[in-house]
Coordinates of C-alpha atoms in Angstrom, one line a residue:
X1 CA 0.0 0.0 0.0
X2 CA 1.9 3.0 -1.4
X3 CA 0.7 6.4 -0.4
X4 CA -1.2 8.4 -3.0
X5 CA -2.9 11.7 -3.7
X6 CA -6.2 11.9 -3.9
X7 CA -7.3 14.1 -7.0
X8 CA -8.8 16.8 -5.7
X9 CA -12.2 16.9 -7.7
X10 CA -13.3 13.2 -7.4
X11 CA -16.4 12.6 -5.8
X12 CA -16.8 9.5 -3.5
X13 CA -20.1 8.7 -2.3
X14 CA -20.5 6.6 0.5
X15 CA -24.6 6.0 0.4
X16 CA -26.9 4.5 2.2
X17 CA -25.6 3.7 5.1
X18 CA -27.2 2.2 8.0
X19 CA -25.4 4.0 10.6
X20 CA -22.7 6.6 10.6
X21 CA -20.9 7.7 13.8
X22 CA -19.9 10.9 13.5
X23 CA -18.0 11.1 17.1
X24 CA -18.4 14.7 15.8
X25 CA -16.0 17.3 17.8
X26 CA -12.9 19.1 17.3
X27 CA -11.3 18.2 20.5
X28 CA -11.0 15.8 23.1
X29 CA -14.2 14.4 24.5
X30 CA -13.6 13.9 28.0
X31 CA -15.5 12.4 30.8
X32 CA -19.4 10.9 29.9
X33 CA -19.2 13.2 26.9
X34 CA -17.4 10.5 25.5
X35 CA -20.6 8.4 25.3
X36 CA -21.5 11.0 22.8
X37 CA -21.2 9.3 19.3
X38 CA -23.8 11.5 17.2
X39 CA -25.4 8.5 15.3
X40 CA -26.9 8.6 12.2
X41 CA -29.4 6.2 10.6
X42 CA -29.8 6.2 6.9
X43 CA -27.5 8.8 6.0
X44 CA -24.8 8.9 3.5
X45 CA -21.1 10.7 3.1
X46 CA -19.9 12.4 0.6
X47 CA -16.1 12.7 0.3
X48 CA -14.3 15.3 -2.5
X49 CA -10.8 15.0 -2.6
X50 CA -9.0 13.9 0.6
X51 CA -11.9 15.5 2.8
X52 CA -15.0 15.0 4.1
X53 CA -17.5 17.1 2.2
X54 CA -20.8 16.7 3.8
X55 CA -22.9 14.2 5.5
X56 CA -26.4 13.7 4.0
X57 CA -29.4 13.0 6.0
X58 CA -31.9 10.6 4.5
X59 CA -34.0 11.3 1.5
X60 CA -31.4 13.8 1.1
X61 CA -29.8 13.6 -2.2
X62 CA -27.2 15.9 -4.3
X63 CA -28.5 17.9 -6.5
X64 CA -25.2 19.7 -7.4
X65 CA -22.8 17.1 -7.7
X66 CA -22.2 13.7 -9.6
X67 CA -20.0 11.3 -7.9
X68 CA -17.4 9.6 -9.6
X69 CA -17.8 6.6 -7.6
X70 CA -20.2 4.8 -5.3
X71 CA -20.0 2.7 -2.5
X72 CA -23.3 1.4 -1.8
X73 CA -23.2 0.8 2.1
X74 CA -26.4 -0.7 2.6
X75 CA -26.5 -2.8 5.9
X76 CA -23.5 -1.5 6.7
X77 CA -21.8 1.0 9.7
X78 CA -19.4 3.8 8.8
X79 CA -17.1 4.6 11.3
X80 CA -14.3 7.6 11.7
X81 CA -10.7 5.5 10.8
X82 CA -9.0 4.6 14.0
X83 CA -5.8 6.4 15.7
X84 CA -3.4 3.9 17.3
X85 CA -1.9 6.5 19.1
X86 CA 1.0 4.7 21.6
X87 CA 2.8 1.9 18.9
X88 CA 6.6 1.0 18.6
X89 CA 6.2 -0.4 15.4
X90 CA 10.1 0.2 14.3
X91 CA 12.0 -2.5 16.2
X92 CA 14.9 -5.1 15.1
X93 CA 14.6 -8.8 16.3
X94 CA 11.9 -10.6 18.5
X95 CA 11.3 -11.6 22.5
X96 CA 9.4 -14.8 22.2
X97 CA 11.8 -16.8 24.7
X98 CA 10.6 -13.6 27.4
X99 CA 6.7 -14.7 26.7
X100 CA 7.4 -18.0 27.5
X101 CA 9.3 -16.7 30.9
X102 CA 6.2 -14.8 31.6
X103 CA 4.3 -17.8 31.0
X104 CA 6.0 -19.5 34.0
X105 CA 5.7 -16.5 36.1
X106 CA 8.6 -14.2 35.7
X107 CA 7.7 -10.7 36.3
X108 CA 8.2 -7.6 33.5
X109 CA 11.0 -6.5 36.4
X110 CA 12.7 -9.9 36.8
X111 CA 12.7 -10.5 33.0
X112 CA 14.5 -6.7 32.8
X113 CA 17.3 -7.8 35.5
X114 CA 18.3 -10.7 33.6
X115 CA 19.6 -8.8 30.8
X116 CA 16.0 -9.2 28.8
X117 CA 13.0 -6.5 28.3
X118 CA 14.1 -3.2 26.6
X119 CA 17.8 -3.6 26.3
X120 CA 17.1 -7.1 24.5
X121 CA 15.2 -5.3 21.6
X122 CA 18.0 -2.7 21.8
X123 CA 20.6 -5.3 20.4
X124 CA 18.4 -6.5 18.0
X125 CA 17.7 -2.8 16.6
X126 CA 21.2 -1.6 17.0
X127 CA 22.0 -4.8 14.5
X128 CA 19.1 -4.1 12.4
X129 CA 19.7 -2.5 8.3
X130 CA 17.8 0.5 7.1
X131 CA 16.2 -2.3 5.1
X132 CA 14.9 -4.7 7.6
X133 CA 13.5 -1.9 9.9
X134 CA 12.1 -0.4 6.9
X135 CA 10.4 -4.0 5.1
X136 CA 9.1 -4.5 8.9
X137 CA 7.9 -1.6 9.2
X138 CA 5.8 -1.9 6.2
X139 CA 4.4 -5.1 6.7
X140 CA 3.1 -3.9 10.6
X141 CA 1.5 -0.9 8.8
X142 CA -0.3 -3.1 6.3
X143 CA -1.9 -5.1 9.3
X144 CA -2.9 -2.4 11.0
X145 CA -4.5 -1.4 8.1
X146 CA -6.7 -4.5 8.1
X147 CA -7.9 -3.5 11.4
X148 CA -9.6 -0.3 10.4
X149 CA -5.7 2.3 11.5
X150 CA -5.6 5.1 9.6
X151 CA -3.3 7.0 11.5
X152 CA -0.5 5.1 14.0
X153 CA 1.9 7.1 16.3
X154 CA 5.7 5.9 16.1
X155 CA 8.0 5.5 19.0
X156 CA 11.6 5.2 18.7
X157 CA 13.6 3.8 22.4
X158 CA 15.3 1.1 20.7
X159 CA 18.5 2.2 19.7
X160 CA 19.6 4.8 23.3
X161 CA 22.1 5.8 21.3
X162 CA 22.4 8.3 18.6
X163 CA 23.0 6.3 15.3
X164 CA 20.3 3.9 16.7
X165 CA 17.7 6.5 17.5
X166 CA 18.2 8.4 14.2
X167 CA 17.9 5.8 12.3
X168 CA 14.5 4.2 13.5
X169 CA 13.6 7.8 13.4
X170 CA 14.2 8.2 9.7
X171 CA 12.6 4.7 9.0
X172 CA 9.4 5.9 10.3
X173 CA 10.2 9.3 8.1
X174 CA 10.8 7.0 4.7
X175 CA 7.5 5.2 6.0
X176 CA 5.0 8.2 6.5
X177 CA 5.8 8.8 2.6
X178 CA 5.7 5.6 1.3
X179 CA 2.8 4.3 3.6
X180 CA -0.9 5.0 2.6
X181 CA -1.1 5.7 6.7
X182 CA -0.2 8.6 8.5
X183 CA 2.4 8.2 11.1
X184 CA 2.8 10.1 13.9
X185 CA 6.6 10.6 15.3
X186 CA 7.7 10.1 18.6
X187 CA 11.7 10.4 20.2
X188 CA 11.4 8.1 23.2
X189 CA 15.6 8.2 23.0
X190 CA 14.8 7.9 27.4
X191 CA 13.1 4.3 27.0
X192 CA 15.8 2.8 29.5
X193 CA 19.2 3.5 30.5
X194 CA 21.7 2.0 28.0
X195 CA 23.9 -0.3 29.2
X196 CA 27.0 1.7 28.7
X197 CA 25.0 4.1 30.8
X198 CA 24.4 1.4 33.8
X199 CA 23.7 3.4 37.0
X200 CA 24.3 6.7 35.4
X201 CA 20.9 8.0 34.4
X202 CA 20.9 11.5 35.1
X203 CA 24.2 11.6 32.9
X204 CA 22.0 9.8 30.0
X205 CA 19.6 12.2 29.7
X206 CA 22.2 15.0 30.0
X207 CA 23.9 13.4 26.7
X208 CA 20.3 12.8 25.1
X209 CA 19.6 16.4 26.0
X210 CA 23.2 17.6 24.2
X211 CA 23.9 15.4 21.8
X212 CA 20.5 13.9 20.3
X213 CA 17.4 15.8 20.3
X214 CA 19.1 19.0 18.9
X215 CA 19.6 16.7 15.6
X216 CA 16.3 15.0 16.4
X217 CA 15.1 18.5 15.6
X218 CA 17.4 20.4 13.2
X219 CA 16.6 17.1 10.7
X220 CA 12.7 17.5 11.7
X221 CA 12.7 13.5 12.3
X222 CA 9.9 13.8 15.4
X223 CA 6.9 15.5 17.0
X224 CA 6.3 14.3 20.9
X225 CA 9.4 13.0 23.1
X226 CA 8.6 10.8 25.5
X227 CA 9.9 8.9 28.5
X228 CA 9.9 6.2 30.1
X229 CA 9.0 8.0 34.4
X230 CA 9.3 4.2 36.2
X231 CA 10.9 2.7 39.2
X232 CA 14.5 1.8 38.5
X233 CA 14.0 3.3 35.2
X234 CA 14.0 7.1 34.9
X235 CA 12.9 9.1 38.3
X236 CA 10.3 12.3 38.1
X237 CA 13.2 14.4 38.6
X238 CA 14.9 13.3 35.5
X239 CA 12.1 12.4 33.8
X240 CA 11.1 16.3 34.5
X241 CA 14.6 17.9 33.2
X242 CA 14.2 16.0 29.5
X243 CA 10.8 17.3 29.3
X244 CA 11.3 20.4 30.4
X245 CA 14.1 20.9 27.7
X246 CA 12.6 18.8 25.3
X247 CA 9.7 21.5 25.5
X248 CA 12.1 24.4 25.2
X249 CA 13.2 22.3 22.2
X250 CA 9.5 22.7 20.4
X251 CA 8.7 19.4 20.7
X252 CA 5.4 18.1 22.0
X253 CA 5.6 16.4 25.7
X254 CA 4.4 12.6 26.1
X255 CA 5.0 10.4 29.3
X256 CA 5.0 6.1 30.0
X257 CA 4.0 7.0 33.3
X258 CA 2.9 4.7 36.8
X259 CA 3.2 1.3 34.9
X260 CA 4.6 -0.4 37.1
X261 CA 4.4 1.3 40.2
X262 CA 2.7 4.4 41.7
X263 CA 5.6 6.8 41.3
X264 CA 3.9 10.5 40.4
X265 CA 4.4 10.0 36.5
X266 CA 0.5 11.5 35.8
X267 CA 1.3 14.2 38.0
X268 CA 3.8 15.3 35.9
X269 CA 2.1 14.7 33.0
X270 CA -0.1 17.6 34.2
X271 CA 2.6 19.5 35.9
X272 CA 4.6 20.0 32.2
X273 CA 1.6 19.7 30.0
X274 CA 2.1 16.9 28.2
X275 CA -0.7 15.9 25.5
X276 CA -0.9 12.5 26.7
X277 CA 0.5 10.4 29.5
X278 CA -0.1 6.4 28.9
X279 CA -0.2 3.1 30.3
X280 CA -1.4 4.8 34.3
X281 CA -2.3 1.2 35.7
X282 CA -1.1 2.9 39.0
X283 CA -2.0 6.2 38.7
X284 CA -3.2 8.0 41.8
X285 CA -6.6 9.6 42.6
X286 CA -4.7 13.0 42.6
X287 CA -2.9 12.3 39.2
X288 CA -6.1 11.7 37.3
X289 CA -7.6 14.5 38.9
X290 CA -4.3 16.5 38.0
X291 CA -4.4 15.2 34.8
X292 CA -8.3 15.9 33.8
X293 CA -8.4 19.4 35.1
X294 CA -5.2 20.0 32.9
X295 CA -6.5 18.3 30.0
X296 CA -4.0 15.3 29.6
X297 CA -5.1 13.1 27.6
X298 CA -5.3 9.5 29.5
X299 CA -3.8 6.8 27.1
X300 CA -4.9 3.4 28.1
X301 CA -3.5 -0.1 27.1
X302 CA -5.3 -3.0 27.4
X303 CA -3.7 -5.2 25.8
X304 CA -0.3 -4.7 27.6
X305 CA -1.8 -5.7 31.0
X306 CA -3.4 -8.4 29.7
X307 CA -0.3 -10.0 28.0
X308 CA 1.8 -8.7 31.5
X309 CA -1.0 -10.2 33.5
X310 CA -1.5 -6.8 35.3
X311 CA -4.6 -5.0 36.5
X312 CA -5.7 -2.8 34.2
X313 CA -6.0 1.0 34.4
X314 CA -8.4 2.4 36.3
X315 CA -10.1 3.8 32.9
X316 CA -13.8 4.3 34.2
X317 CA -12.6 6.1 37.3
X318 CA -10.8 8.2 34.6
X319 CA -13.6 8.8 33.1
X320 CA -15.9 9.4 36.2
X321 CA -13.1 12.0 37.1
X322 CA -13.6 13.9 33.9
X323 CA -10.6 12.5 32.0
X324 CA -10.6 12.5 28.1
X325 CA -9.1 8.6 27.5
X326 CA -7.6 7.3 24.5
X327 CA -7.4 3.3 23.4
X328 CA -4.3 2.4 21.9
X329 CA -2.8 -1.2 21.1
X330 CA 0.8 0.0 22.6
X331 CA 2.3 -2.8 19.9
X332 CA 6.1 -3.8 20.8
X333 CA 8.4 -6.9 20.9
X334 CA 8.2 -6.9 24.3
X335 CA 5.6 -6.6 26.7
X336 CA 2.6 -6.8 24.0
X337 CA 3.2 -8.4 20.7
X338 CA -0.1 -7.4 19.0
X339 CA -1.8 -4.6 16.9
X340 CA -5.3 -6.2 17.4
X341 CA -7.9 -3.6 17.9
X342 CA -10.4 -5.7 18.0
X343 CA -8.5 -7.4 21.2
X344 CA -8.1 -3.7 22.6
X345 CA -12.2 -3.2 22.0
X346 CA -12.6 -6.7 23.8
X347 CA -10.6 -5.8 26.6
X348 CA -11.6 -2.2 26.9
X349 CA -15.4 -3.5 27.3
X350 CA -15.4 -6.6 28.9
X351 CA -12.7 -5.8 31.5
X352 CA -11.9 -2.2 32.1
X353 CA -15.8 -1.2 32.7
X354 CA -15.7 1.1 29.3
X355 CA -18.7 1.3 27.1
X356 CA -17.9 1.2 23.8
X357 CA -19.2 4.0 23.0
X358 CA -16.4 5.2 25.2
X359 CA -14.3 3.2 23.7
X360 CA -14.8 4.2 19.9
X361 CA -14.2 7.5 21.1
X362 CA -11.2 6.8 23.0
X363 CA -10.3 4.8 19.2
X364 CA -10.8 8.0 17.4
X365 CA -11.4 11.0 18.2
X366 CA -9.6 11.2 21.5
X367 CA -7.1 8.7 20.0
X368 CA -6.9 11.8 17.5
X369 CA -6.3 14.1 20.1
X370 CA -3.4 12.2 21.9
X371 CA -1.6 13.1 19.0
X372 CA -2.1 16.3 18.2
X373 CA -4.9 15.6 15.4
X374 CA -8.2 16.3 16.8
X375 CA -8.8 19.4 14.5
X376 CA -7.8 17.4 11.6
X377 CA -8.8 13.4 11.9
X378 CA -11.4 11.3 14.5
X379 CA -14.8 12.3 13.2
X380 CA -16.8 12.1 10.5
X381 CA -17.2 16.5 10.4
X382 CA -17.2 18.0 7.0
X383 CA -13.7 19.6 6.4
X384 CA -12.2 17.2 8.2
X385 CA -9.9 14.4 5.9
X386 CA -11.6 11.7 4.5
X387 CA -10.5 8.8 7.0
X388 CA -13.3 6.4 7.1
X389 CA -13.9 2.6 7.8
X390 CA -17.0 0.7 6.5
X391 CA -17.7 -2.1 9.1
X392 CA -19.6 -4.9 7.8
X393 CA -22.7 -4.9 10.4
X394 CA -26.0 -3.0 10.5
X395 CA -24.8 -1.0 14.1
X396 CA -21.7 -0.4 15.9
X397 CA -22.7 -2.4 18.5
X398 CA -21.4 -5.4 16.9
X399 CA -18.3 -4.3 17.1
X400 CA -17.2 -5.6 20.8
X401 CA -20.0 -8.2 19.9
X402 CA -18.4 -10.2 17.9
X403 CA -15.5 -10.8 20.5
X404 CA -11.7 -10.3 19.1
X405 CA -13.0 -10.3 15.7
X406 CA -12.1 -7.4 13.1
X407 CA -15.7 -6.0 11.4
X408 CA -13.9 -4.0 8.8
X409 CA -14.7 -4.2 5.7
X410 CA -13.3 -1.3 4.1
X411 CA -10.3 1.6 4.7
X412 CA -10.8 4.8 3.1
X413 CA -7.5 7.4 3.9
X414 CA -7.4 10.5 2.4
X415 CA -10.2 9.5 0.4
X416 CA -9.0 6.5 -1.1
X417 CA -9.8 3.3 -0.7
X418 CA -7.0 1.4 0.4
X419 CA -8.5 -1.7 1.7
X420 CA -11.3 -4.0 0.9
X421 CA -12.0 -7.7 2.6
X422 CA -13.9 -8.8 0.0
X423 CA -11.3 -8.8 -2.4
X424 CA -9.3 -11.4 -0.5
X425 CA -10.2 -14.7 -2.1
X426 CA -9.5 -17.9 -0.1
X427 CA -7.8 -20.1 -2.4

């Protein structure tokens, strides 16, 4: 799937439709506004170009326009394209031996101290070509397609080292134009502390501060930085000083924050106004409350406590509190080897106590807003761009109903269709 411009005058109608969720908004949707989706029954969409050109009601038809093409969607639901918005889908090498450890009850923190976890996927990447992160890459992208992704943020963290970090950073570069989806790019350079760094953390970030993420930014390779604010990992106060430059920097502020333990991570969040802070399966009372009244978006990931065997984040309380939460798959080599929405959606329903309406919001248009797209992608609103996914069921409801199964049918991005399941045969 190569990416391609839309031309600018085609018409695409997408008629007949027996709903359309519009999760209509501009911004986050936080607390029980996220139960909000703005439903439509009968309607159609009409798409010009790479945007969304107006929704008709039905009965109503257009009078002043031909389409160039129709998708009759009778029967079926039209949903806004999904945001994976915490992935790090650039990695070299695989962990399966440290699933099988899990499996016999090795913790995330025992698997770490015996040279496994992060700094394992580290070699792997360091070793990697250009090549292989980049046909990778591609092939991640492709799946995530299938799953109804449109737009996917991009961590790096594998390399903790400059050549390393660049170059999964200009991977994800070569894949944002080659890709039909959008990436979204991410430093995460403070994913752990090197091993040439062992016990000197506060002198890591000093070198990531001096030596990397002035090129990060000179070559215009990332968006956010992140960090990795965790027990035995990188403390608040150093977690604080790369943000805080990384900020004077221009970049946008992102936190893995009170994973593993409660350590003050969504406090911060708040404290340095990040856009997002994710993972929070031990956030505090006062950090979610810090982080709604700041307007952090709360990232959750389902499918990383399940694979860890954790509890999961606390996401209805977040939302009780007023919190706008995002769903993301959080895919990695690590600690959740998957890019299954449809096993986030099970998770998100069945286990954390979400709705789904809150979590097709959390999918998309909060999911939009974790990384900085909410004016742009997440709803079906005329003006917006032309990211849409045909499910194949009469309602969304079917969605988490048909349990850790995908419902999509078709991928529209930038108004082009750039997947269709019924043109897979089964030979």
């Amino acid at each position: 799937m190569t990416k391609k411009k839309a031309d600018e005058n085609r018409v695409l109608l997408l008629s007949n439709a027996a709903q359309i969720v519009t999760v209509s908004g501009f911004e986050a949707k936080k607390g029980l506004q996220m139960q909000e989706l703005g439903v439509i029954e009968g309607g159609s969409v009409v798409v010009k170009g790479d945007r969304i050109e107006r929704i008709l009601l039905p009965g109503e038809t257009m009078v002043d326009i031909v389409p160039d093409a129709v998708i009759d969607c009778t029967g079926k639901t039209i949903l806004p394209g999904f945001v994976d918005s915490h992935t790090h889908l650039v990695f070299g090498g695989y962990r399966e031996n440290e699933y099988n450890w899990r499996l016999r009850g090795d913790s995330y923190v025992d698997i770490m101290n015996r040279g496994g976890g992060i700094i394992n996927s580290v070699r792997g990447t360091r070793e990697a070509s250009f090549e292989t992160l980049y046909k990778t890459g591609m092939k991640r992208l492709d799946s995530m397609t299938r799953f109804g992704v449109t737009t996917v943020e991009a961590k790096s963290g594998y390399g903790l080292d400059k050549e390393t970090e660049l170059k999964q950073l200009e991977v994800m570069k070569a894949l944002q134009t080659d890709h039909s989806l959008d990436l979204v790019t991410t430093f995460m350079g403070a994913h752990s502390v090197p091993t040439e760094y062992k016990g000197r953390g506060a002198e890591f970030i000093e070198y990531l501060i001096a030596e990397v993420m002035p090129l990060v930014r000179e070559q215009n390779l990332a968006e956010f930085c992140d960090i990795f604010c965790e027990k035995n990992v990188f403390s608040v106060e150093e977690s604080r000083r790369l943000l805080t430059a990384a900020k004077d920097m221009g970049f946008k502020l992102k936190l893995h924050a009170d994973e593993i333990v409660q350590l003050g991570g969504a406090e911060l969040a708040a404290e340095v106004g990040a856009v997002s802070a994710d993972h929070l399966l031990q956030a505090s009372d006062e950090g979610i409350r810090k982080m709604a009244e700041a307007g952090v978006v709360a990232t959750v990931l389902p499918c990383t406590a399940f694979s860890l065997k954790e509890h999961y984040a606390r996401a209805r309380h977040m939302i009780d509190s007023g919190c706008a939460v995002a769903v993301a798959t959080d895919f990695n080599p690590g600690s959740c080897f998957t890019e299954s929405v449809p096993l986030a959606i099970a998770l998100t329903t069945l286990q954390m106590d979400m709705r789904i309406e809150e979590v097709i919001t959390g999918l998309t248009l909060n999911g939009a807003a974790a990384v900085g797209r909410a004016h742009e992608i997440g709803s079906i609103d005329p003006g917006k761009k032309a990211d849409l996914v045909i499910h194949e069921f009469p309602s969304y409801q079917y969605i988490p109903y048909h349990i850790g199964v995908s419902t999509v049918e078709k991928v529209i991005k930038n108004g082009r269709l750039i997947f269709d399941a019924c043109k897979i045969e089964i030979l």
